[in-house]
Amino acid sequence: MWIEIKVTAQNEREAEAVAEVLQLFALDGEWVATEQLGDQNDVRANALLREVAVKLAIDAERDDPLFRQLIAEELGKNDLPSPTFHSVDETEWATAWQANFHPLQIGERFWVRPSWEQLDSNPDDLVITLDPGNAFGTGTHETTQLCLKQIEQYVNAGASALDLGCGSGILAIGAAMLGASPLLAVDIDHDSVVATRENARINAVDGKIVVKQGSLDVVERRDWDVLIANILAPTLIEMLTQGQLLDYIAPDGVLILSGILGVQSADLQQAIHQAGGILHAEFTQGDWIAQIVKHAHK
Ligand code: SAH
């Protein structure tokens, strides 16, 4: 038996704060799932609501009134909504979990599909097989989609590409399918490095991606054609202004940046200019944006 702890957050930002709190109560092998409410199978933009359900399933043996009280208190302390608790049996949980993930088309050619779903694809389609796990990036998040669409635009066969903050590896796998070479994926998080290697293997592109644990410190090459970073805005700003992020791309290379909330766009632009870059283009999806950045002298 499992106990599902569920909190309904009003928006993406609140959902992230809730997920952070719930994560404190998770053990190895238990992970926090978020699900934007609304009809996931409806492709219209307004089919998805702003509310996000944040869930953690824990082993029923760990459940007791004190445990519940601690979780409620921790959420309350952070001005977050109260949790609800209900028990689910294992198969119910697995089915409910799987019901949230369906093949998803992203951009013109990419599809992301969980391994348990069949997909009749066209010869031109690039199908990434990815199951939810403990690394970020199943394709359902707007920032991941924004990045994949730009990868489709900017990664040509033979272009060198760096995926900074690779999570599940979804973006690097997409770039590999477009023929990026060489291709490096890095993440500071050990689980993400493991997940990226495993997902690359499942998608038969493990020979095309080098995966390393770390950040810019483990990146030797300084002339990437395409550098993709889907990390939160404060980290991107620091990388631009203090980490010389722009120095990592070739003179006519591009940065594809996401993880940026619409309201943070101006702060990013300021950091881009300060770093000697120009904002070449900006794309919006939901609350999030992606920015394409080049060297200013080009
Ligand atoms: N690229 C995936 C995952 C994005 S989530 C996608 O688009 O879906 C952001 C990832 O960046 C996380 O896996 C996190 O561990 C990693 N990360 C956060 N800060 C980082 C840093 N300073 N350097 C490298 N990776 C970082």
XYZ file of C-alpha atoms and ligand atoms in Angstrom:
324
model
C 0.000 0.000 0.000
C 0.993 3.558 -0.685
C -0.149 6.829 0.784
C -0.515 9.595 -1.721
C 0.164 13.051 -0.355
C -1.344 15.642 -2.647
C -1.217 19.431 -2.703
C -2.968 21.555 -5.312
C -0.812 24.571 -6.142
C -2.256 27.656 -7.822
C 0.515 28.050 -10.353
C 3.860 26.732 -11.536
C 5.901 28.765 -9.105
C 3.886 27.624 -6.087
C 4.101 24.046 -7.380
C 7.887 24.244 -7.350
C 7.884 25.476 -3.758
C 5.502 22.655 -2.754
C 7.631 20.070 -4.565
C 10.675 21.287 -2.683
C 8.917 20.792 0.657
C 7.508 17.358 -0.251
C 10.916 16.270 -1.486
C 12.201 16.689 2.072
C 9.918 13.827 3.113
C 10.770 11.483 0.235
C 13.107 8.530 0.586
C 15.194 6.985 -2.179
C 12.861 5.536 -4.781
C 10.006 7.877 -3.860
C 9.715 10.958 -5.973
C 7.559 13.986 -6.296
C 5.378 14.162 -9.377
C 3.688 17.265 -10.709
C 0.721 17.271 -13.007
C -0.682 20.371 -14.586
C -4.451 20.116 -14.260
C -6.686 20.149 -17.303
C -6.877 17.812 -20.264
C -3.370 16.573 -21.080
C -4.546 15.072 -24.357
C -6.026 18.270 -25.696
C -3.436 20.175 -27.701
C -5.189 23.553 -27.454
C -3.247 26.020 -25.325
C -6.162 26.722 -22.987
C -6.865 23.025 -22.328
C -4.352 23.107 -19.497
C -5.194 25.019 -16.339
C -2.798 27.045 -14.216
C -3.321 24.781 -11.211
C -0.763 22.054 -10.673
C -1.233 18.932 -8.542
C 1.918 18.024 -6.665
C 2.033 14.463 -5.372
C 4.289 12.249 -3.370
C 3.516 8.583 -2.763
C 5.141 7.106 0.326
C 5.199 3.578 1.663
C 2.160 3.169 3.926
C 4.418 1.877 6.691
C 5.884 5.343 7.087
C 2.481 6.939 7.483
C 1.304 8.064 10.927
C -0.465 11.136 12.363
C 2.778 12.785 13.414
C 4.254 12.373 9.936
C 1.163 13.960 8.418
C 1.313 16.799 10.927
C 4.984 17.469 10.107
C 4.256 17.725 6.404
C 1.262 20.020 6.958
C 3.331 22.212 9.288
C 6.244 22.470 6.909
C 3.908 23.531 4.080
C 2.120 25.988 6.406
C 5.410 27.554 7.489
C 6.099 28.350 3.847
C 2.568 29.764 3.252
C 1.713 26.852 0.982
C -1.661 25.060 0.681
C -2.525 22.121 2.950
C -2.011 18.541 1.834
C -4.598 15.786 1.496
C -3.766 12.139 2.141
C -5.290 9.019 0.726
C -4.238 5.439 0.321
C -3.814 3.770 -3.032
C -2.777 0.245 -3.811
C 0.302 -0.361 -5.828
C -1.337 -1.199 -9.123
C -3.711 1.750 -8.808
C -0.747 4.049 -8.254
C 1.188 2.610 -11.165
C -1.820 2.938 -13.464
C -2.649 6.456 -12.304
C 0.962 7.392 -12.818
C 1.079 5.918 -16.277
C -2.231 7.538 -17.201
C -0.483 10.918 -16.990
C 1.990 10.141 -19.723
C 1.120 9.815 -23.362
C 3.052 10.292 -26.592
C 3.548 13.984 -27.078
C 4.483 15.803 -30.258
C 6.963 18.627 -29.810
C 7.890 20.888 -32.705
C 7.666 19.484 -36.226
C 9.500 16.193 -35.912
C 9.957 15.264 -32.268
C 7.763 12.891 -30.329
C 8.338 11.858 -26.754
C 6.727 8.590 -25.767
C 6.739 6.542 -22.581
C 7.978 2.994 -23.214
C 4.567 1.442 -22.514
C 2.770 3.392 -25.267
C 2.895 2.472 -28.935
C 3.240 5.196 -31.512
C 2.649 5.006 -35.252
C 5.212 7.464 -36.457
C 6.099 8.838 -39.873
C 9.542 8.166 -41.361
C 10.577 11.775 -40.682
C 9.585 11.692 -37.022
C 12.223 11.578 -34.320
C 10.842 9.525 -31.441
C 12.430 9.850 -28.007
C 11.488 7.047 -25.622
C 11.470 8.301 -22.052
C 9.857 7.070 -18.856
C 9.351 9.288 -15.845
C 12.121 8.821 -13.318
C 13.940 10.886 -10.766
C 15.576 13.302 -13.189
C 13.823 16.357 -14.615
C 12.619 16.259 -18.217
C 9.827 14.010 -19.492
C 8.859 16.487 -22.175
C 5.720 17.689 -20.418
C 7.334 20.848 -19.062
C 7.020 24.001 -21.178
C 10.709 24.850 -20.880
C 11.730 21.434 -22.205
C 9.359 21.860 -25.146
C 10.606 25.371 -25.881
C 14.179 24.044 -25.990
C 13.407 21.009 -28.167
C 11.680 23.251 -30.725
C 14.750 25.490 -30.897
C 17.073 22.483 -31.109
C 15.086 21.469 -34.173
C 15.812 24.908 -35.675
C 19.474 25.240 -34.787
C 21.049 21.777 -34.636
C 22.186 20.573 -38.050
C 24.063 17.347 -38.679
C 27.671 17.853 -37.640
C 26.963 20.842 -35.377
C 28.688 20.621 -32.021
C 26.267 20.859 -29.099
C 26.429 21.152 -25.316
C 23.455 20.356 -23.073
C 24.128 22.176 -19.808
C 21.889 20.804 -17.041
C 20.794 17.705 -18.939
C 18.395 16.180 -16.344
C 16.882 13.097 -18.006
C 18.991 13.787 -21.110
C 15.962 14.536 -23.276
C 17.512 17.545 -25.051
C 20.850 15.862 -25.705
C 19.036 12.806 -27.067
C 17.026 15.081 -29.378
C 20.228 16.796 -30.551
C 21.864 13.391 -31.139
C 18.934 12.325 -33.327
C 19.497 15.450 -35.449
C 23.131 14.472 -35.897
C 24.873 16.812 -33.451
C 28.540 15.932 -33.126
C 30.420 16.166 -30.882
C 27.760 16.244 -28.208
C 28.352 16.736 -24.498
C 25.740 16.585 -21.708
C 26.559 17.729 -18.180
C 24.648 18.035 -14.922
C 25.709 18.793 -11.368
C 23.286 16.150 -10.124
C 24.549 12.567 -10.005
C 21.089 11.018 -10.584
C 20.733 13.085 -13.764
C 24.055 11.826 -15.088
C 22.952 8.233 -14.459
C 19.529 8.889 -16.033
C 21.026 10.563 -19.114
C 23.393 7.629 -19.739
C 20.539 5.148 -19.332
C 18.111 7.096 -21.531
C 20.774 7.571 -24.218
C 21.253 3.796 -24.219
C 17.507 3.126 -24.494
C 17.354 5.502 -27.468
C 20.428 3.948 -29.088
C 22.396 7.212 -29.091
C 24.766 6.348 -26.220
C 27.678 6.256 -28.640
C 26.931 9.838 -29.654
C 26.744 11.578 -26.273
C 29.497 12.108 -23.713
C 27.957 12.601 -20.255
C 29.829 14.223 -17.397
C 28.948 15.260 -13.877
C 29.554 18.959 -13.245
C 28.845 22.325 -14.781
C 30.878 24.733 -16.932
C 33.935 23.625 -14.929
C 33.985 20.260 -16.737
C 33.527 21.770 -20.220
C 36.822 22.130 -22.052
C 35.687 23.071 -25.521
C 34.981 26.792 -26.079
C 33.572 26.807 -29.602
C 30.190 25.109 -29.395
C 27.837 25.764 -32.292
C 24.816 25.300 -30.047
C 24.761 25.492 -26.249
C 21.446 24.659 -24.595
C 20.831 25.525 -20.954
C 17.409 24.928 -19.446
C 18.203 26.015 -15.906
C 16.467 28.569 -13.699
C 16.983 32.282 -14.448
C 19.154 33.231 -11.446
C 21.655 30.503 -12.404
C 21.640 31.619 -16.047
C 22.230 35.238 -15.022
C 25.160 34.199 -12.864
C 26.578 32.056 -15.666
C 26.316 34.965 -18.119
C 27.756 37.664 -15.892
C 30.282 35.671 -13.851
C 30.762 32.345 -15.617
C 31.548 33.724 -19.100
C 28.833 31.538 -20.604
C 29.075 33.375 -23.947
C 32.770 32.501 -24.231
C 31.774 28.846 -24.563
C 30.155 29.305 -27.989
C 31.796 29.817 -31.377
C 31.782 33.347 -32.914
C 28.600 32.486 -34.799
C 27.267 30.005 -32.241
C 23.967 30.284 -30.365
C 22.829 29.926 -26.799
C 19.373 28.457 -26.296
C 18.301 29.503 -22.804
C 15.133 28.547 -20.962
C 13.938 28.026 -17.402
C 13.024 31.688 -17.503
C 9.651 32.967 -16.309
C 8.159 35.699 -18.507
C 8.592 38.257 -15.733
C 12.326 37.513 -15.603
C 12.898 38.303 -19.281
C 14.158 41.863 -18.685
C 16.668 40.716 -16.037
C 18.023 38.149 -18.464
C 18.288 40.718 -21.245
C 20.301 42.982 -18.989
C 22.689 40.118 -18.144
C 22.981 39.220 -21.844
C 23.998 42.755 -22.787
C 26.372 43.029 -19.871
C 28.041 39.806 -21.045
C 28.483 41.121 -24.616
C 25.605 39.231 -26.201
C 22.444 40.134 -28.069
C 18.999 38.693 -27.678
C 18.331 37.283 -31.115
C 14.821 35.917 -30.505
C 12.420 35.062 -27.709
C 9.684 32.408 -27.553
C 6.879 32.029 -25.016
C 4.909 29.029 -23.821
C 2.627 29.324 -20.784
C 4.448 31.187 -18.017
C 7.833 30.420 -19.532
C 10.133 31.826 -22.183
C 13.183 30.715 -24.122
C 15.767 33.140 -25.413
C 18.163 32.738 -28.324
C 21.389 34.604 -27.679
C 24.361 35.350 -29.969
C 27.585 37.322 -29.692
C 26.882 41.039 -30.141
C 29.587 41.514 -32.801
C 27.863 39.216 -35.251
N 17.515 19.614 -19.802
C 16.365 18.985 -19.143
C 16.404 19.210 -17.637
C 16.258 20.639 -17.172
S 16.116 20.778 -15.398
C 15.082 19.511 -19.766
O 15.141 20.484 -20.503
O 14.016 18.962 -19.509
C 17.603 21.613 -14.979
C 18.780 20.687 -14.714
O 19.916 21.511 -14.504
C 18.641 19.820 -13.470
O 18.855 18.481 -13.812
C 19.718 20.360 -12.517
O 20.341 19.334 -11.755
C 20.721 20.986 -13.464
N 21.492 22.112 -12.933
C 21.101 23.063 -12.037
N 22.092 23.949 -11.838
C 23.131 23.570 -12.633
C 24.444 24.079 -12.880
N 24.866 25.176 -12.266
N 25.235 23.433 -13.774
C 24.798 22.323 -14.406
N 23.581 21.781 -14.196
C 22.748 22.397 -13.329
